[in-house]
Amino acid sequence: MRRQQRVVIDNVQPQLDCGEFFIKRVIGESVHVTADILPDGHDVMQAELLYRHEDEKNFETVRMVHEGNDAYSASFQVKKQGFYHYKLKGWVDYALNWQHGLEAKLEDGQHLKSELLDGIQYLKFLAKKVGAKDKELIKSWVDAFQDAGKYDEAVKHASSKTLHDWFIKHPQRILANESSTLKVYVDRKKANFSTWYEFFPRSASPKPNTHGTFKDCEALLPRIANMGFDTLYFPPIHPIGEVNRKGKNNTVDAKDGDSGVPWAIGSKHGGHKSIHPELGDEKDFKRLVKKAKDLGIEVALDIAFQAAPDHPYITEHPEWFRKRPDGTIQYAENPPKKYQDIVNFYFETKAYKDLWDELLSIVLHWVGFGVTIFRVDNPHTKPYYFWNWLIGEVKKDHPDVLFLAEAFSRPRVMQQLAKQGFSQSYTYFTWRFSKHELTEYMVELTQTNMKEYYRPNFWPNTPDINPYYLQGANESMHLIRYALAATLSGNIGIYGPVFEYMVSEQLPPKEEYLDCEKYEIRHWDWTIENGLTHYITKINAIRHQHAALQQTNNIQFCGTQHDNMMAFYKWSGDMTSQLLVVISMDPHHLVQGTVQFPWHDIGPTHGDGIKLIDLITDQEYRWHDEWNFVELYPNVPFHVFQIIKE
Amino acid sequence: MRRQQRVVIDNVQPQLDCGEFFIKRVIGESVHVTADILPDGHDVMQAELLYRHEDEKNFETVRMVHEGNDAYSASFQVKKQGFYHYKLKGWVDYALNWQHGLEAKLEDGQHLKSELLDGIQYLKFLAKKVGAKDKELIKSWVDAFQDAGKYDEAVKHASSKTLHDWFIKHPQRILANESSTLKVYVDRKKANFSTWYEFFPRSASPKPNTHGTFKDCEALLPRIANMGFDTLYFPPIHPIGEVNRKGKNNTVDAKDGDSGVPWAIGSKHGGHKSIHPELGDEKDFKRLVKKAKDLGIEVALDIAFQAAPDHPYITEHPEWFRKRPDGTIQYAENPPKKYQDIVNFYFETKAYKDLWDELLSIVLHWVGFGVTIFRVDNPHTKPYYFWNWLIGEVKKDHPDVLFLAEAFSRPRVMQQLAKQGFSQSYTYFTWRFSKHELTEYMVELTQTNMKEYYRPNFWPNTPDINPYYLQGANESMHLIRYALAATLSGNIGIYGPVFEYMVSEQLPPKEEYLDCEKYEIRHWDWTIENGLTHYITKINAIRHQHAALQQTNNIQFCGTQHDNMMAFYKWSGDMTSQLLVVISMDPHHLVQGTVQFPWHDIGPTHGDGIKLIDLITDQEYRWHDEWNFVELYPNVPFHVFQIIKE
């Protein structure tokens, strides 16, 4: 194949796996596109970035800037949800090249003749592009270029900025080369900034030993809203299987009255599209969703694509499940372990298209109730391409819907799910607690290409994870973990009120909760206020008021002179919001040390130092040096300094 | 789109730009393919590498090995020239998964019933694949699996290695996923190992002030062969333009008798397919090529796609050149500089297909004379895609032909030419002379993906480059530079006899030779023997006898305790040839220090230490420690230790 272009385009970034996956952004963010673009020889080259929203017909263009060593860059901002397409174009710009060569010769003192005649073709092209007034002017230049008597005038026009700017504005793009088209999917801002609260609806009753209802949940909404949470996540709200139901503390046989595990979905009362009869009915649920919305809270449901042995699907669609040779349905296993309260879907079934359609319809069913966020249970035990298809199908008509992947698994598994389309993902945060580990992990998340597609959601605890260092830990430890999550990550969540009431008794020897709500109904006094409820409220308010905390990737770690003092600088894309966060990692002792303010990057140009306000205490400070003394007491083990521009 | 596969394949390496370019190997080398391959869930997965030569119909398969964290690898060896295609396949292996689960349950003490019945389908598949005798055996196993009275026997077979091996040998590959096909181009070994000597034929006469001939070149062949060179490269051998001919030392006007610049090709005596009349005729050239071949030398010609103003093409094909507005042909320029003895081809011409065809025919013309290596002059001033097409076209029918890119330009330019197909490339070696610079450069060449497509050719000097540090330098400096090139790189070359006779007078202020042969005929006494001719001969002989030096990428730098002592370990792919090279960087002083032998990688397992033979002096050594004393005198500033396996 013969290609006559002279420009080559190489290594376009950002891209994932040769464009197989799209990168992610939220409304208002930018995509900074780079590539190596080069022609043969030394002619002047130009490159541009082209982008358009999928609903637009024409591409916008942005001229690229040369960063050196043939690397070019340009950015575009994404303003609407949906897909944007972007690609690059490069060409040898004969007009600019002509002008450049002419200027070099003039500087060398050469007299020009054929060079001026050579330029006429470029003027003629321009004349076709400009308005009538400029067209006349350009025609006069054409005359001057051919008139030896008008040499000085001709030369002046030929090397003018006016002409240069016209050439930039109206490129001919002869023999341009183009890169292949890449895509970015843009979500609403909630995808990058969300503050989750999880509790079990059945434990929401103000009366002990009583199954909670959606009405009881409504009564808790003001508390959750006041604490500054904007996403309320429920474990599955569907009927729970009665066959092989599990008992308290994960025992194999339930006793009478045991409530079973919400993730063992399906019974004679219905399946994934039904509501557990003791929680309420569809009207109750709709009212709850609406009341939550009025308080600025989105209700998030749990998608758990598995079935209890008495789920209606088992008898209605046996072809969606694997049968054992004796004809019975194959329950979940991870040999030698057996999970007899759960049956997995059989994705290798020949009837997979019907199965996929039904699972999609489950999601759309709840979307129809006004649910716009789903936390997906163990997505890594279902096929990756299935999720890609399902998420894509939902977002075609419901672009607001977000999906959180709950996959605690190997790195490539978690990354693959994010690439395949999950809007947010749980992370290893729960097991990272030293300064070094956290810094290393944040660098991985925000400086490798994970930053293009993986939106972390930091959870200090979940119903499945009672971290060792929180077991029996004091209030300071809990404060530290919440502050770390809430300042490092735009998306965070806690499992309450277990977290803020520090209910951390363990089911030994693992990171499991004793008498866990997964297996039984618990009763909580939701009115208790303590240091945690106070500071969670304060920190959540800071998150909502300061854009620097409403994103994750713009973070820079600052030097400190104490192993137990962690400091980092965060900023919003437009730099209007800048924070310096300093957190102690020691829940028992006073920590004192110096912190290295990023003076060379954002230090003041005047001599009055930099003004800071600690948003936790409202105290003001003025720092005049690069290194500054900071102390943190266990009872309030963090500063969140707003950096004030003066 | 709905894809039912469960396995995903990510990040296949090696690959260049999503498969747009092929990687390179020579006969006998291996391609080590890696990728992240993972299924959902925890079922047993298998992955295989598939490869085939372009002439073969079927793919060979190699089962991949899990390296941890979902990374898999496998290798294949390339044995023939031409393209190999390779790709990966991954699948959930239901048979192995069944056996694995069954073994876990047995270990847990569980009694199996349905598990055995479940396995029958896998036995039945096997029965269709194995020979008659094994088929009978498997049928008996099927019976045992269904017979409660044969439980122990059934369980023994079910968990047997025999069955496991059968499953590996005959995979069902249900719902397998496949990566896209990538390509590797395999050259003959000369592409990776060549020792070049360049001289000007017109300076080959034994008589002063006499234009050399091909016959004179023949007389020099034994000298060159004895010194161990296998590639003899000539600047262009075509008629030289008389119009605007350059004079000595690059002056603009030639005087009568001035011989002009060989790269200003074309006159009334002919163009690129003709021979300069003073060099000889076609018979002379053919005889030279043959005689060289008999001595183990390939003659390499210079491809310079440009024309003197009196080249026949100018009048025969004016459409292949750019005209100035006054109708005259545009000569080469890099404003404000003018090169009026050269006219460049106009690659933007509408007649570019004819132009490309003609340029290809030039190369094929000389291939017809038995020429199999071309050094291409300034390829970076001609379009990249043109070279891609030309090299591809030549190698279709003449796979032995090799192309060396002489592009001293920006890194991305040089890399692009190599990606587009050049077999070898000049490098920055000529300007890298401290230990640190050379180490850093070698790491870039051999440990980044340049190792997949860029074959460096190290030249201590060229007719265009008289490096500052060689100007007036002593013999030791020249020995050091030759030893560095010859041990670091599989491909090397020198411009002689300027190099070995240390003719380094400069044309100030640049790195140019005074009275350079580019602009005039020189006369040399080719019989002189000195330290350089002696050691060049010795080192070239070592290169030809030791495979570790016949390649570039297998290199590991060793610690030394002296800034002017450089040490590195090199090995052949099959590890039969291993060398430790130690070179002094100081041409004036004795250098003494210790060198860190790679004891932990290749140290001996017995207690007698490691035996080394210095191939330069034939002296034997035995080292018992990791760090060992070495001294280097300026007169022989290198050791080339052969590591002897005992």
mmCIF file of N, CA, C and O in Angstrom, chain A residues 91-121:
data_model
loop_
_atom_site.group_PDB
_atom_site.id
_atom_site.type_symbol
_atom_site.label_atom_id
_atom_site.label_comp_id
_atom_site.label_asym_id
_atom_site.label_seq_id
_atom_site.Cartn_x
_atom_site.Cartn_y
_atom_site.Cartn_z
ATOM 1 N N TRP A 91 0.037 17.597 9.392
ATOM 2 C CA TRP A 91 0.345 17.858 7.977
ATOM 3 C C TRP A 91 1.554 18.753 7.867
ATOM 4 O O TRP A 91 1.878 19.506 8.788
ATOM 5 N N VAL A 92 2.257 18.652 6.750
ATOM 6 C CA VAL A 92 3.313 19.606 6.451
ATOM 7 C C VAL A 92 2.601 20.877 5.968
ATOM 8 O O VAL A 92 1.798 20.832 5.042
ATOM 9 N N ASP A 93 2.883 21.978 6.633
ATOM 10 C CA ASP A 93 2.186 23.217 6.280
ATOM 11 C C ASP A 93 3.054 24.013 5.311
ATOM 12 O O ASP A 93 3.985 24.730 5.710
ATOM 13 N N TYR A 94 2.738 23.887 4.038
ATOM 14 C CA TYR A 94 3.594 24.481 3.010
ATOM 15 C C TYR A 94 3.596 26.004 3.094
ATOM 16 O O TYR A 94 4.608 26.648 2.805
ATOM 17 N N ALA A 95 2.499 26.586 3.469
ATOM 18 C CA ALA A 95 2.423 28.042 3.588
ATOM 19 C C ALA A 95 3.337 28.535 4.710
ATOM 20 O O ALA A 95 4.186 29.410 4.517
ATOM 21 N N LEU A 96 3.199 27.952 5.900
ATOM 22 C CA LEU A 96 4.049 28.365 7.012
ATOM 23 C C LEU A 96 5.516 28.061 6.726
ATOM 24 O O LEU A 96 6.411 28.815 7.108
ATOM 25 N N ASN A 97 5.731 26.946 6.042
ATOM 26 C CA ASN A 97 7.095 26.560 5.710
ATOM 27 C C ASN A 97 7.720 27.581 4.742
ATOM 28 O O ASN A 97 8.882 27.966 4.873
ATOM 29 N N TRP A 98 6.903 28.011 3.771
ATOM 30 C CA TRP A 98 7.369 29.012 2.826
ATOM 31 C C TRP A 98 7.745 30.290 3.577
ATOM 32 O O TRP A 98 8.817 30.859 3.371
ATOM 33 N N GLN A 99 6.854 30.694 4.493
ATOM 34 C CA GLN A 99 7.105 31.940 5.221
ATOM 35 C C GLN A 99 8.351 31.815 6.101
ATOM 36 O O GLN A 99 9.159 32.746 6.198
ATOM 37 N N HIS A 100 8.488 30.658 6.740
ATOM 38 C CA HIS A 100 9.625 30.440 7.619
ATOM 39 C C HIS A 100 10.943 30.508 6.848
ATOM 40 O O HIS A 100 11.916 31.139 7.293
ATOM 41 N N GLY A 101 10.972 29.848 5.672
ATOM 42 C CA GLY A 101 12.186 29.860 4.858
ATOM 43 C C GLY A 101 12.514 31.260 4.364
ATOM 44 O O GLY A 101 13.670 31.693 4.342
ATOM 45 N N LEU A 102 11.459 31.984 4.003
ATOM 46 C CA LEU A 102 11.644 33.358 3.505
ATOM 47 C C LEU A 102 12.232 34.232 4.607
ATOM 48 O O LEU A 102 13.163 35.021 4.377
ATOM 49 N N GLU A 103 11.731 34.103 5.817
ATOM 50 C CA GLU A 103 12.246 34.912 6.934
ATOM 51 C C GLU A 103 13.697 34.577 7.235
ATOM 52 O O GLU A 103 14.505 35.469 7.509
ATOM 53 N N ALA A 104 14.054 33.286 7.134
ATOM 54 C CA ALA A 104 15.437 32.888 7.395
ATOM 55 C C ALA A 104 16.374 33.515 6.364
ATOM 56 O O ALA A 104 17.477 33.960 6.690
ATOM 57 N N LYS A 105 15.916 33.569 5.131
ATOM 58 C CA LYS A 105 16.766 34.145 4.081
ATOM 59 C C LYS A 105 16.890 35.656 4.253
ATOM 60 O O LYS A 105 17.958 36.237 4.042
ATOM 61 N N LEU A 106 15.783 36.301 4.632
ATOM 62 C CA LEU A 106 15.821 37.747 4.864
ATOM 63 C C LEU A 106 16.819 38.065 5.963
ATOM 64 O O LEU A 106 17.642 38.965 5.838
ATOM 65 N N GLU A 107 16.761 37.291 7.044
ATOM 66 C CA GLU A 107 17.671 37.501 8.162
ATOM 67 C C GLU A 107 19.110 37.315 7.735
ATOM 68 O O GLU A 107 20.030 37.933 8.282
ATOM 69 N N ASP A 108 19.308 36.457 6.744
ATOM 70 C CA ASP A 108 20.647 36.189 6.244
ATOM 71 C C ASP A 108 21.083 37.238 5.239
ATOM 72 O O ASP A 108 22.186 37.192 4.692
ATOM 73 N N GLY A 109 20.189 38.197 4.973
ATOM 74 C CA GLY A 109 20.539 39.282 4.071
ATOM 75 C C GLY A 109 20.370 38.947 2.603
ATOM 76 O O GLY A 109 20.847 39.670 1.734
ATOM 77 N N GLN A 110 19.683 37.848 2.300
ATOM 78 C CA GLN A 110 19.540 37.487 0.890
ATOM 79 C C GLN A 110 18.439 38.310 0.241
ATOM 80 O O GLN A 110 17.488 38.737 0.896
ATOM 81 N N HIS A 111 18.572 38.539 -1.084
ATOM 82 C CA HIS A 111 17.530 39.235 -1.834
ATOM 83 C C HIS A 111 16.598 38.177 -2.396
ATOM 84 O O HIS A 111 17.030 37.187 -2.969
ATOM 85 N N LEU A 112 15.300 38.382 -2.242
ATOM 86 C CA LEU A 112 14.334 37.361 -2.642
ATOM 87 C C LEU A 112 13.673 37.719 -3.962
ATOM 88 O O LEU A 112 13.330 38.868 -4.200
ATOM 89 N N LYS A 113 13.495 36.735 -4.783
ATOM 90 C CA LYS A 113 12.711 36.989 -5.991
ATOM 91 C C LYS A 113 11.751 35.838 -6.214
ATOM 92 O O LYS A 113 10.533 35.981 -6.107
ATOM 93 N N SER A 114 12.339 34.628 -6.491
ATOM 94 C CA SER A 114 11.459 33.494 -6.748
ATOM 95 C C SER A 114 10.719 33.096 -5.480
ATOM 96 O O SER A 114 9.632 32.533 -5.537
ATOM 97 N N GLU A 115 11.306 33.411 -4.335
ATOM 98 C CA GLU A 115 10.625 33.086 -3.071
ATOM 99 C C GLU A 115 9.293 33.821 -2.974
ATOM 100 O O GLU A 115 8.290 33.287 -2.529
ATOM 101 N N LEU A 116 9.290 35.085 -3.409
ATOM 102 C CA LEU A 116 8.044 35.842 -3.365
ATOM 103 C C LEU A 116 7.044 35.260 -4.364
ATOM 104 O O LEU A 116 5.861 35.088 -4.060
ATOM 105 N N LEU A 117 7.540 34.946 -5.551
ATOM 106 C CA LEU A 117 6.630 34.375 -6.551
ATOM 107 C C LEU A 117 6.053 33.055 -6.037
ATOM 108 O O LEU A 117 4.888 32.736 -6.261
ATOM 109 N N ASP A 118 6.894 32.295 -5.340
ATOM 110 C CA ASP A 118 6.471 31.005 -4.782
ATOM 111 C C ASP A 118 5.323 31.159 -3.792
ATOM 112 O O ASP A 118 4.531 30.240 -3.601
ATOM 113 N N GLY A 119 5.269 32.327 -3.150
ATOM 114 C CA GLY A 119 4.270 32.509 -2.104
ATOM 115 C C GLY A 119 2.891 32.842 -2.629
ATOM 116 O O GLY A 119 1.905 32.776 -1.898
ATOM 117 N N ILE A 120 2.821 33.179 -3.900
ATOM 118 C CA ILE A 120 1.536 33.623 -4.440
ATOM 119 C C ILE A 120 0.469 32.530 -4.324
ATOM 120 O O ILE A 120 -0.696 32.816 -4.009
ATOM 121 N N GLN A 121 0.849 31.296 -4.526
ATOM 122 C CA GLN A 121 -0.139 30.201 -4.454
ATOM 123 C C GLN A 121 -0.797 30.164 -3.079
ATOM 124 O O GLN A 121 -1.989 29.863 -2.954
#
